[in-house]
Short mmCIF file of C-alpha atoms in Angstrom, two decimals:
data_model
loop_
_atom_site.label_atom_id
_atom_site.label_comp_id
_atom_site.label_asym_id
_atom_site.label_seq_id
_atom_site.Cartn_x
_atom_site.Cartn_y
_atom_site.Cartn_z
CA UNK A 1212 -20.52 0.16 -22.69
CA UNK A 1213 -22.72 -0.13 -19.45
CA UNK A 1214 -21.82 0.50 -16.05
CA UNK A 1215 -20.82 -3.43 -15.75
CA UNK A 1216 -18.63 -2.96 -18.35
CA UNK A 1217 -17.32 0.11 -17.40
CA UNK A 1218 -16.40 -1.31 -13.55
CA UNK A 1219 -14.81 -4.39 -15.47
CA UNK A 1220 -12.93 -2.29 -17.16
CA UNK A 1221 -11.52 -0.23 -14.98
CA UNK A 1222 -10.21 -2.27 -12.56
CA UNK A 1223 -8.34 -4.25 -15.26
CA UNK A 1224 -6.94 -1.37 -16.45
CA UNK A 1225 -6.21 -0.36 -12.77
CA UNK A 1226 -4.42 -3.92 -12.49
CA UNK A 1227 -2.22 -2.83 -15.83
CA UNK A 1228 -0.72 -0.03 -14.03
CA UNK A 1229 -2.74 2.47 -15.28
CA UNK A 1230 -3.17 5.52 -12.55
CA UNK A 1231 -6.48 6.17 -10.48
CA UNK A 1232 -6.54 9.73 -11.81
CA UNK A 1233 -6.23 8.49 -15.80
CA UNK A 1234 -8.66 5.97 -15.73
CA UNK A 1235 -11.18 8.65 -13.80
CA UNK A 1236 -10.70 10.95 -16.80
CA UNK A 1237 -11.18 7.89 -19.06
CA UNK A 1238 -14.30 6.99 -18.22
CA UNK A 1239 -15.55 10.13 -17.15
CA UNK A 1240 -16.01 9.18 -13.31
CA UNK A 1241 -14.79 10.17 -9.96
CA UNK A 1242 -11.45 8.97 -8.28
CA UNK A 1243 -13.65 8.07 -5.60
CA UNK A 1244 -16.07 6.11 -8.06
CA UNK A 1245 -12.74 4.02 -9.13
CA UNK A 1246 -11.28 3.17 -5.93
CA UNK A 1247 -14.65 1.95 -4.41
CA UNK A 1248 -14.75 -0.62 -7.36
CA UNK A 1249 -10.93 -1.52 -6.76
CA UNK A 1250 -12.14 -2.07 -3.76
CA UNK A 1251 -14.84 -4.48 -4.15
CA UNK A 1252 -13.10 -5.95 -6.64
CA UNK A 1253 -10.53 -7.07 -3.91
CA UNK A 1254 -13.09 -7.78 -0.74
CA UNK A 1255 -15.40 -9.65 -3.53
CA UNK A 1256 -12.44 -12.06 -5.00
CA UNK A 1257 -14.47 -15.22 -4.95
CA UNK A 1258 -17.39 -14.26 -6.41
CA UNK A 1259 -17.67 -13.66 -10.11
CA UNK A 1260 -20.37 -10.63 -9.77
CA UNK A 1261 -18.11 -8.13 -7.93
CA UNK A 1262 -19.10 -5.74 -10.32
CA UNK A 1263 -22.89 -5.87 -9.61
CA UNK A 1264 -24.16 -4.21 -6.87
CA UNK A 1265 -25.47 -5.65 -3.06
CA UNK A 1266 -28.41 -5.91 -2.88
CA UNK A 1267 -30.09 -3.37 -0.23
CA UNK A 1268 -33.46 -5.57 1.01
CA UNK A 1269 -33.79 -6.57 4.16
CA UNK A 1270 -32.29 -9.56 5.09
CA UNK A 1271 -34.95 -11.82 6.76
CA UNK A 1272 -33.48 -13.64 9.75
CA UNK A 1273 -34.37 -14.14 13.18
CA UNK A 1274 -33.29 -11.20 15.68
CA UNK A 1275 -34.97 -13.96 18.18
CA UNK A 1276 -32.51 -16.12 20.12
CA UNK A 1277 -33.06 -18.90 22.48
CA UNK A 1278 -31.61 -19.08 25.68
CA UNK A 1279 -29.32 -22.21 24.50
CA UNK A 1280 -28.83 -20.85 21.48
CA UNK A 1281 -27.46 -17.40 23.14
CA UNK A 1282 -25.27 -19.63 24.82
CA UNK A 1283 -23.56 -21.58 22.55
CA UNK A 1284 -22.64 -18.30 20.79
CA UNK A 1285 -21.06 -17.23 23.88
CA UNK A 1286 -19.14 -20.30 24.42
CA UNK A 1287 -17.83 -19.95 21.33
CA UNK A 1288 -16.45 -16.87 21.86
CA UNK A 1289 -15.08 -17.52 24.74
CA UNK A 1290 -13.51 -20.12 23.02
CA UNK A 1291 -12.29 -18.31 19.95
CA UNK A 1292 -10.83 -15.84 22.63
CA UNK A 1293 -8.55 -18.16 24.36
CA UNK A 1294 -7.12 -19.63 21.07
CA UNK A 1295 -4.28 -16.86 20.42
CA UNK A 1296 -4.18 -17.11 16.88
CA UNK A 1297 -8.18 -17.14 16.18
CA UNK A 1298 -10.18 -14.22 14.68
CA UNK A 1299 -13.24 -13.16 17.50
CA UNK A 1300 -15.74 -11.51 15.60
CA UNK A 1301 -19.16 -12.33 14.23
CA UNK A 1302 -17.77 -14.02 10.74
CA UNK A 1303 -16.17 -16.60 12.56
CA UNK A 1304 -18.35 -17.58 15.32
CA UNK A 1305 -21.18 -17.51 12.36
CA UNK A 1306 -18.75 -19.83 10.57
CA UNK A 1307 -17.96 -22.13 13.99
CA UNK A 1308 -21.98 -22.07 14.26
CA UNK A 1309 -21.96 -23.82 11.07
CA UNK A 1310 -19.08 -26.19 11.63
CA UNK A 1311 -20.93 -27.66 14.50
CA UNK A 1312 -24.30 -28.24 13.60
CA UNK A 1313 -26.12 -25.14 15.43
CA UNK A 1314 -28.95 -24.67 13.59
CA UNK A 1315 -30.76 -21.93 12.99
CA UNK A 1316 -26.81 -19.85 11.99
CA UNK A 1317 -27.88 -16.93 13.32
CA UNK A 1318 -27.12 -13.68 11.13
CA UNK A 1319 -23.86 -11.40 11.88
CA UNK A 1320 -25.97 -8.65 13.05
CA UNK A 1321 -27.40 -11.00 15.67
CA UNK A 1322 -24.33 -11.71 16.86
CA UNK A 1323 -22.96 -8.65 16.94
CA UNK A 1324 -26.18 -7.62 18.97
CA UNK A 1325 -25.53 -10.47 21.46
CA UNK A 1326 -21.78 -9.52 21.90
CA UNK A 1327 -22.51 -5.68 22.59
CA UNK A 1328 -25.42 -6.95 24.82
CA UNK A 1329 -23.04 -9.20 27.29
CA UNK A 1330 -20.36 -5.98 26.95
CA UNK A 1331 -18.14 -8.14 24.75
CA UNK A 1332 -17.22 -5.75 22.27
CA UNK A 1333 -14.33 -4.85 23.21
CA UNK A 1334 -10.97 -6.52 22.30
CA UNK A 1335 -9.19 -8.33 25.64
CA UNK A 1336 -6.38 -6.84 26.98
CA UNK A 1337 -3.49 -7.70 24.57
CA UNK A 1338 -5.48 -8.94 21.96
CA UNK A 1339 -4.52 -8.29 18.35
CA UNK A 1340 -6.54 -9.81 15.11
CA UNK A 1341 -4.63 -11.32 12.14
CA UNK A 1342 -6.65 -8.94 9.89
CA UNK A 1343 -5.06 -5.89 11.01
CA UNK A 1344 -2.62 -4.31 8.90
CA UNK A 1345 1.05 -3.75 10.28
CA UNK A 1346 2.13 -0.56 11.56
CA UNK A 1347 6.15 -0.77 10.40
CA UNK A 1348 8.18 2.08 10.78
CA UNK A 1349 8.32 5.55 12.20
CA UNK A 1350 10.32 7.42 10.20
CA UNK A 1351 8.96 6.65 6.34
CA UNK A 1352 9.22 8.24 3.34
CA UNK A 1353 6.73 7.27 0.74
CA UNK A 1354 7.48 7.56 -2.68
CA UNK A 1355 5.12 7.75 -6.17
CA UNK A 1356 5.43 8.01 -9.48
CA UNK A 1357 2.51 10.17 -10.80
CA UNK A 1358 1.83 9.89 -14.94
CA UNK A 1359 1.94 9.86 -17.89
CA UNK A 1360 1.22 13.79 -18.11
CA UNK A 1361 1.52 16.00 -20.92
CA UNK A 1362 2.85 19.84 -21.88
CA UNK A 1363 1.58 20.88 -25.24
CA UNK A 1364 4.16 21.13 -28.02
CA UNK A 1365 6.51 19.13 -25.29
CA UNK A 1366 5.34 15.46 -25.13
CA UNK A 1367 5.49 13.76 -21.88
CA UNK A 1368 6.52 13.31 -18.60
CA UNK A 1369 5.89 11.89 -15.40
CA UNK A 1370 6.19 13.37 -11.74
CA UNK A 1371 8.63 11.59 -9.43
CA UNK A 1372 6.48 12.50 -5.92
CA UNK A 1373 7.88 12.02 -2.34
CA UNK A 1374 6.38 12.72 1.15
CA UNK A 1375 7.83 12.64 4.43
CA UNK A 1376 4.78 11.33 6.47
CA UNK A 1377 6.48 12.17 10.11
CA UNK A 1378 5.85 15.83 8.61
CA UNK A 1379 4.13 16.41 5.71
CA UNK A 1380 7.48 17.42 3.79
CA UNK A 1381 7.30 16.77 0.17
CA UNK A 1382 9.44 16.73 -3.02
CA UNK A 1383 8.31 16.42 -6.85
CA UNK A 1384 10.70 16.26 -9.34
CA UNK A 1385 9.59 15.95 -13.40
CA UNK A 1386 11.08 13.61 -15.41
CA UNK A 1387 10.92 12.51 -18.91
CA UNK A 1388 10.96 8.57 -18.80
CA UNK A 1389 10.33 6.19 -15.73
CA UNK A 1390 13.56 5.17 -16.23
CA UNK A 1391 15.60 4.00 -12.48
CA UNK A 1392 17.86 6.56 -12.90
CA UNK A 1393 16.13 9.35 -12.76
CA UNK A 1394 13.58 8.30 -10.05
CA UNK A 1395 17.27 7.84 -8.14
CA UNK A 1396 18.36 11.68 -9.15
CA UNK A 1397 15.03 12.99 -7.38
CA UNK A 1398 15.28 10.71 -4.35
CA UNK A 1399 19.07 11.60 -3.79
CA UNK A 1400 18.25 15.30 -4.18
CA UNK A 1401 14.93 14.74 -1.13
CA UNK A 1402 17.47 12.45 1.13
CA UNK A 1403 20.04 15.61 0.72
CA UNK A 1404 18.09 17.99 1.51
CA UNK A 1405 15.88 16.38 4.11
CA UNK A 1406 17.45 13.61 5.65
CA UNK A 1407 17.45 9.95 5.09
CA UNK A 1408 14.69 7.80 6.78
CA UNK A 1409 14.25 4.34 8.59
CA UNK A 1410 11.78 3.07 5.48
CA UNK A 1411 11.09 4.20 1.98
CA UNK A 1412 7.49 3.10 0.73
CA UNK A 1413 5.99 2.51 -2.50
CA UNK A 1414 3.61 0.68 -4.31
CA UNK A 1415 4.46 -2.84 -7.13
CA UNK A 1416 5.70 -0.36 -10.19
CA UNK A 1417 8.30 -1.79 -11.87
CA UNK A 1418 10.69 0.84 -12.58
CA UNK A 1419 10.57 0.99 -8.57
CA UNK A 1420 11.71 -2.81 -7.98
CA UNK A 1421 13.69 -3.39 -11.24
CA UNK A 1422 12.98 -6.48 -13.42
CA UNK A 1423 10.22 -9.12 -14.12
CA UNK A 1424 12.67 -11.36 -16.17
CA UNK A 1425 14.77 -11.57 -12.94
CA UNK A 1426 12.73 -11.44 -9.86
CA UNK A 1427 15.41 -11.73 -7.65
CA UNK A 1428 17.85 -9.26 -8.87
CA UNK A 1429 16.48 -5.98 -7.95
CA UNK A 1430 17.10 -2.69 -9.61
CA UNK A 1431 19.04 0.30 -8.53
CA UNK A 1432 16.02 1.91 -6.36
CA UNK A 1433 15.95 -0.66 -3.95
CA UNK A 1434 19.94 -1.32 -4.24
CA UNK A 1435 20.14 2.83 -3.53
CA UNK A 1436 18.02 2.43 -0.38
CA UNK A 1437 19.32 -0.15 1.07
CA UNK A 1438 23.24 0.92 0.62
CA UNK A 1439 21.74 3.65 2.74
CA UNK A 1440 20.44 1.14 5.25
CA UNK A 1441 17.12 1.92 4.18
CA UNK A 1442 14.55 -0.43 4.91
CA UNK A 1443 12.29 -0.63 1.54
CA UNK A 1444 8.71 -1.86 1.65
CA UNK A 1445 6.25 -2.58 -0.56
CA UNK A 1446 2.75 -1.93 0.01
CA UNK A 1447 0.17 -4.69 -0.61
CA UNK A 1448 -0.62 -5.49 -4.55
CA UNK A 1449 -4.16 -3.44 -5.20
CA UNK A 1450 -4.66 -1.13 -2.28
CA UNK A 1451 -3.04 1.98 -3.73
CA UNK A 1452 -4.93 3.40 0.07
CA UNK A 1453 -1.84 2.15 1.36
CA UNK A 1454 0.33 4.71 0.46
CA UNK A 1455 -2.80 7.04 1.57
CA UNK A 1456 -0.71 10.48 2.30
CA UNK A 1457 1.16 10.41 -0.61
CA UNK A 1458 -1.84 9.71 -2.85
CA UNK A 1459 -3.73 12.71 -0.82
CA UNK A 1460 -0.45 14.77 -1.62
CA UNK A 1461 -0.82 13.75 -5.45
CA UNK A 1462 -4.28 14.86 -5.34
CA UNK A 1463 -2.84 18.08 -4.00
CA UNK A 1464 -0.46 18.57 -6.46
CA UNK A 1465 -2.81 17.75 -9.29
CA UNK A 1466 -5.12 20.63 -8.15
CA UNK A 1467 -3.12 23.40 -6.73
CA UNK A 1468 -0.21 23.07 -8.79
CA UNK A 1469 -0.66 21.12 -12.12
CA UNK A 1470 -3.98 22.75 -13.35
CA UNK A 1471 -3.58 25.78 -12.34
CA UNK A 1472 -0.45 26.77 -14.87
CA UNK A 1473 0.55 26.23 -18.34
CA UNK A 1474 4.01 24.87 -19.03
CA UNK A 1475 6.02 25.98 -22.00
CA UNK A 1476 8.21 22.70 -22.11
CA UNK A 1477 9.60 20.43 -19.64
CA UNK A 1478 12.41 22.95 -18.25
CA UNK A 1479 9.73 25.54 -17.65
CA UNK A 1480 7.66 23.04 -15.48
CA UNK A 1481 10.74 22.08 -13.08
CA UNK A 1482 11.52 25.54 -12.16
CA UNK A 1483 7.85 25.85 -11.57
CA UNK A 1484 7.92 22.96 -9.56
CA UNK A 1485 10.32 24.40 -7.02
CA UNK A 1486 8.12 27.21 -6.04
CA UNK A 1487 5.62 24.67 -5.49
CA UNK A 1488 7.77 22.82 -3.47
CA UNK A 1489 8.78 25.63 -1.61
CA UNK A 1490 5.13 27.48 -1.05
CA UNK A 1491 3.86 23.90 -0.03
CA UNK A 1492 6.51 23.03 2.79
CA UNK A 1493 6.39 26.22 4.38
CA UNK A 1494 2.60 27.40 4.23
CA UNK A 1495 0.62 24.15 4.14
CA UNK A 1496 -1.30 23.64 6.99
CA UNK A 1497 -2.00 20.36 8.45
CA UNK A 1498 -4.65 19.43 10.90
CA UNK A 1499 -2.50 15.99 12.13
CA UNK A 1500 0.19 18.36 12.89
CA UNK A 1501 -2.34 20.99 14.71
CA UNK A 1502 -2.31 23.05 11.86
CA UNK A 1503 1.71 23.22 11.82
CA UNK A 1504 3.21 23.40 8.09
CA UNK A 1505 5.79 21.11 7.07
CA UNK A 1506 8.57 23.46 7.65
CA UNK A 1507 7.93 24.22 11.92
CA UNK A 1508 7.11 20.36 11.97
CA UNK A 1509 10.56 19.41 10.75
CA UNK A 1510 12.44 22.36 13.10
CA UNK A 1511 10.82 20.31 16.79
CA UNK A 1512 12.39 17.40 15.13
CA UNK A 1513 15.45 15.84 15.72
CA UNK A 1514 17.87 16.27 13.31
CA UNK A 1515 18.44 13.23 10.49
CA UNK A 1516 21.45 12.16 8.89
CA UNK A 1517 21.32 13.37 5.16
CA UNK A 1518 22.71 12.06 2.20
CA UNK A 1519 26.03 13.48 1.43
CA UNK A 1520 25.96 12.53 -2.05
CA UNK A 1521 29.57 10.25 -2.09
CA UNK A 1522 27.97 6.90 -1.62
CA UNK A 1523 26.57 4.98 -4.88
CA UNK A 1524 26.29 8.61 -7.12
CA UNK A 1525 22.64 7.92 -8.83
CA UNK A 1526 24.24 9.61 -12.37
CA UNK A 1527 25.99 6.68 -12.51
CA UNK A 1528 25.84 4.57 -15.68
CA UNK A 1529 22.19 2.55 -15.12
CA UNK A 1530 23.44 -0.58 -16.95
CA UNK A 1531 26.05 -0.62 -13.92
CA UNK A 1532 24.60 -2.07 -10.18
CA UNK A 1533 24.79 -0.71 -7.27
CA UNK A 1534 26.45 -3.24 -4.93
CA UNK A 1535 23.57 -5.39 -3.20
CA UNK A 1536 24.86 -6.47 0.18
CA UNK A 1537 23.12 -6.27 2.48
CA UNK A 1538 20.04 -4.97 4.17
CA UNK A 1539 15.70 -6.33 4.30
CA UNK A 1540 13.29 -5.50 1.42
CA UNK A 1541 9.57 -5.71 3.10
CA UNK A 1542 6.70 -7.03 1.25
CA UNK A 1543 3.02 -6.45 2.84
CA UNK A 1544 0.97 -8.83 1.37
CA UNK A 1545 -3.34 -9.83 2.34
CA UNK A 1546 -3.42 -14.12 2.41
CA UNK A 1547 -6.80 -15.11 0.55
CA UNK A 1548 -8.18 -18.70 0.20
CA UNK A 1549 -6.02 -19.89 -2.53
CA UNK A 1550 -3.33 -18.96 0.46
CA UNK A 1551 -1.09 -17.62 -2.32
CA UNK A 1552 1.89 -15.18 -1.14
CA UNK A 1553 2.82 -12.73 -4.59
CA UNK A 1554 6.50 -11.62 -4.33
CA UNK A 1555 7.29 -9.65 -7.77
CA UNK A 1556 6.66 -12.62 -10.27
CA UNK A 1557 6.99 -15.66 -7.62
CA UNK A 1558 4.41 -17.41 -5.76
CA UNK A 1559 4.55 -19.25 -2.49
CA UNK A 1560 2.14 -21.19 -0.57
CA UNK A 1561 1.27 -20.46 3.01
CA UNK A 1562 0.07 -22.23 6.38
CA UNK A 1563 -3.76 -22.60 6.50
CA UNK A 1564 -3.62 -20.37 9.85
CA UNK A 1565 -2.43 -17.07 7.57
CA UNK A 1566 -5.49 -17.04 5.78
CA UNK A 1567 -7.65 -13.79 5.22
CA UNK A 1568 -4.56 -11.75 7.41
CA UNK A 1569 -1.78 -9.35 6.25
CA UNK A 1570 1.82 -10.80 6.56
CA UNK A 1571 5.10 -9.08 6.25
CA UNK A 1572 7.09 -10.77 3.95
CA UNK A 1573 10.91 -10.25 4.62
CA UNK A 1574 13.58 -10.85 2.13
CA UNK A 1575 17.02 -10.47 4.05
CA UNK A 1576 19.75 -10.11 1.60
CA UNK A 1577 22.76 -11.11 3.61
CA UNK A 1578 21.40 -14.47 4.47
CA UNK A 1579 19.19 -15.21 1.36
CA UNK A 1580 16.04 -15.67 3.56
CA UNK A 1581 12.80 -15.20 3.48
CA UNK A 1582 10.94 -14.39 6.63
CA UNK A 1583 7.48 -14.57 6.86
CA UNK A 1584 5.40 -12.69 9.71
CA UNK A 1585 2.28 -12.04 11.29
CA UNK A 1586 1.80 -9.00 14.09
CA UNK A 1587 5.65 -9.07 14.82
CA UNK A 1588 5.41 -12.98 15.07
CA UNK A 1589 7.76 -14.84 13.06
CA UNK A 1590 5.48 -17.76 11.43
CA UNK A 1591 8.04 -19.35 8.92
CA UNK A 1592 11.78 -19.17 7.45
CA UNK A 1593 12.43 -19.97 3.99
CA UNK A 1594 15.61 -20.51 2.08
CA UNK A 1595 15.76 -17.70 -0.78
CA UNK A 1596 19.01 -17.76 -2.42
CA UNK A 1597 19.76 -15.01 -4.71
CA UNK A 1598 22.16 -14.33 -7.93
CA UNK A 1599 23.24 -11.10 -7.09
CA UNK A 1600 24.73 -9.39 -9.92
CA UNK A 1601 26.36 -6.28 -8.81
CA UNK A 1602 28.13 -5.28 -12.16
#
């Protein structure tokens, strides 16, 4: 297989659900090595040679601009400016070049030149681009599930992870299957001991939202959450970078903890695991926190609410729902061209004016609605009625 291949391959088996770390091991590469071709693979959409790489030459146009042509650059930004909704930088005044005829399209380093020249390159007062991904909530737990991993003579298991990214604090908690009950067991026991948050975050796994067959129904992780009045979000579909501090945590966990003991069996491993737990939270240093471990961060804190363990108990019998009332499930989704919006299994069309931009997709469950919006800006309201089944 060559190193086409290889990228190819990866990424689909990235898009499968296979983990960063397993596919590294796979083909023999860094994690760093996968998620830069994830990554192209995603900024490179429309072209069918992702997988190749840029070519380095030179590019030969003109640094040279005439006076007119200097500008009608400048009008244009000016221009792009005033309209509220318009992106400012070089790519689209290079593509409004091109819309009206200016000929020769100057190059995005030109333009870039010219706008640092005139002291343009800094955003106006208020101004915020389309592009930019939405900053939510405070108070946010985000939550992984690392695996499959393997004890000898044991079989396998996977590593329900969570991370308190106000502070650093995590949780890990081994189980056997993915199964929704026992990814509720581990976050019950974090929300009990810790406190329950404004937002839980995780990435498009299944056993996190709860069916393909029925979109719409939702399993009893979100149902949990939200009985809590926990806002749930999901992070945007191939940008695992999104849940950055709990992926930095795995990586953490991988190293100090995972390779550096030998299990005996699965029991062995989760009294292990609370050391870990333990050693992390209170001697883990962290430079965001001026080198404050998890533990002092959390005791200049004011104190949560924790879960008292009486509402919705997560032993109960999976087959049976937790009651789905109320409450907003958050989707963070990147518009391309084809202006497609991917909720779970469900498509939807956007507005022309979404396009290349991050959206928040809000599903409120009271109303049945779905809310679509753009840096806090509400851009449209659909009707989303739901069959709730609660039994």
């Amino acid at each position: 297989m060559n190193s086409y291949q290889q990228r190819q391959e990866a990424v689909q088996r990235f898009l499968k659900g296979e983990h960063v770390t397993h596919i590294a091991i796979v083909f023999k590469k860094s994690r760093k090595w996968v998620h830069h071709w994830i990554n192209q693979y995603n900024l490179r959409t429309d072209e069918l040679s992702w997988f190749k790489d840029r070519s380095k030459a030179p590019k030969k146009n003109s640094s040279t601009l005439s006076i007119e042509l200097e500008a009608q650059i400048l009008q244009i930004r000016k221009e792009l400016v005033n309209e509220r909704m318009a992106q400012i930088g070089a790519i689209s005044i290079q593509y409004q070049c091109e819309l009206r005829g200016i000929k020769p399209i100057p190059s995005v380093w030109t333009i870039n030149r010219l706008i640092k020249k005139h002291g343009l390159n800094t955003k106006p007062s208020g101004y915020k681009s389309p592009i930019e991904y939405p900053e939510l909530f405070l108070h946010t737990h985000q939550l992984d599930l690392v695996g499959p991993r393997y004890i000898k003579g044991d079989g396998r298991y996977y590593s329900v992870n969570i991370l308190d990214i106000s502070s650093h604090t995590c949780f890990v908690e081994a189980v056997r299957t993915k199964a929704s009950e026992n990814i509720l067991q581990a976050i019950a026991s974090f929300w009990k001991i810790h406190g329950i948050p404004d937002a839980l975050q995780m990435d498009n796994e299944l056993a996190f939202r709860g069916s393909n067959r029925f979109p719409r129904s939702y399993g009893n992780v979100v149902r949990f959450a939200l009985s809590l009045g926990v806002v749930v979000i999901f992070i945007p579909l191939g940008e695992p970078w999104r849940n950055g501090k709990i992926e930095q945590f795995n990586n953490t966990y991988q190293k100090k903890f995972v390779n550096t003991h030998t299990f005996k069996n699965l029991e062995d491993l989760s009294m292990q695991e609370q050391k870990f737990i333990q050693f992390h939270n209170s001697h883990h240093r962290y430079s965001a926190h001026g080198q404050k471990t998890p533990d002092q961060v959390k005791s200049l804190q004011l104190s949560p609410t924790y879960y008292n363990g009486t509402i919705h108990l997560p032993n109960l019998n999976p087959k049976i729902k937790i009651p789905l009332t109320e409450g907003n499930i958050f989707y963070i989704r990147f518009i391309r061209s084809d202006l497609k919006l991917h909720l779970a299994n469900e498509v939807f069309i956007m507005k022309p004016e979404l396009k290349y931009s991050y959206v928040v997709a809000i599903i409120n469950i009271e109303n049945q609605l779905l809310i679509i919006r753009q840096n806090d800006e509400i851009k449209e309201i659909l009707h989303y009625p739901m069959t709730i089944k609660n039994k």
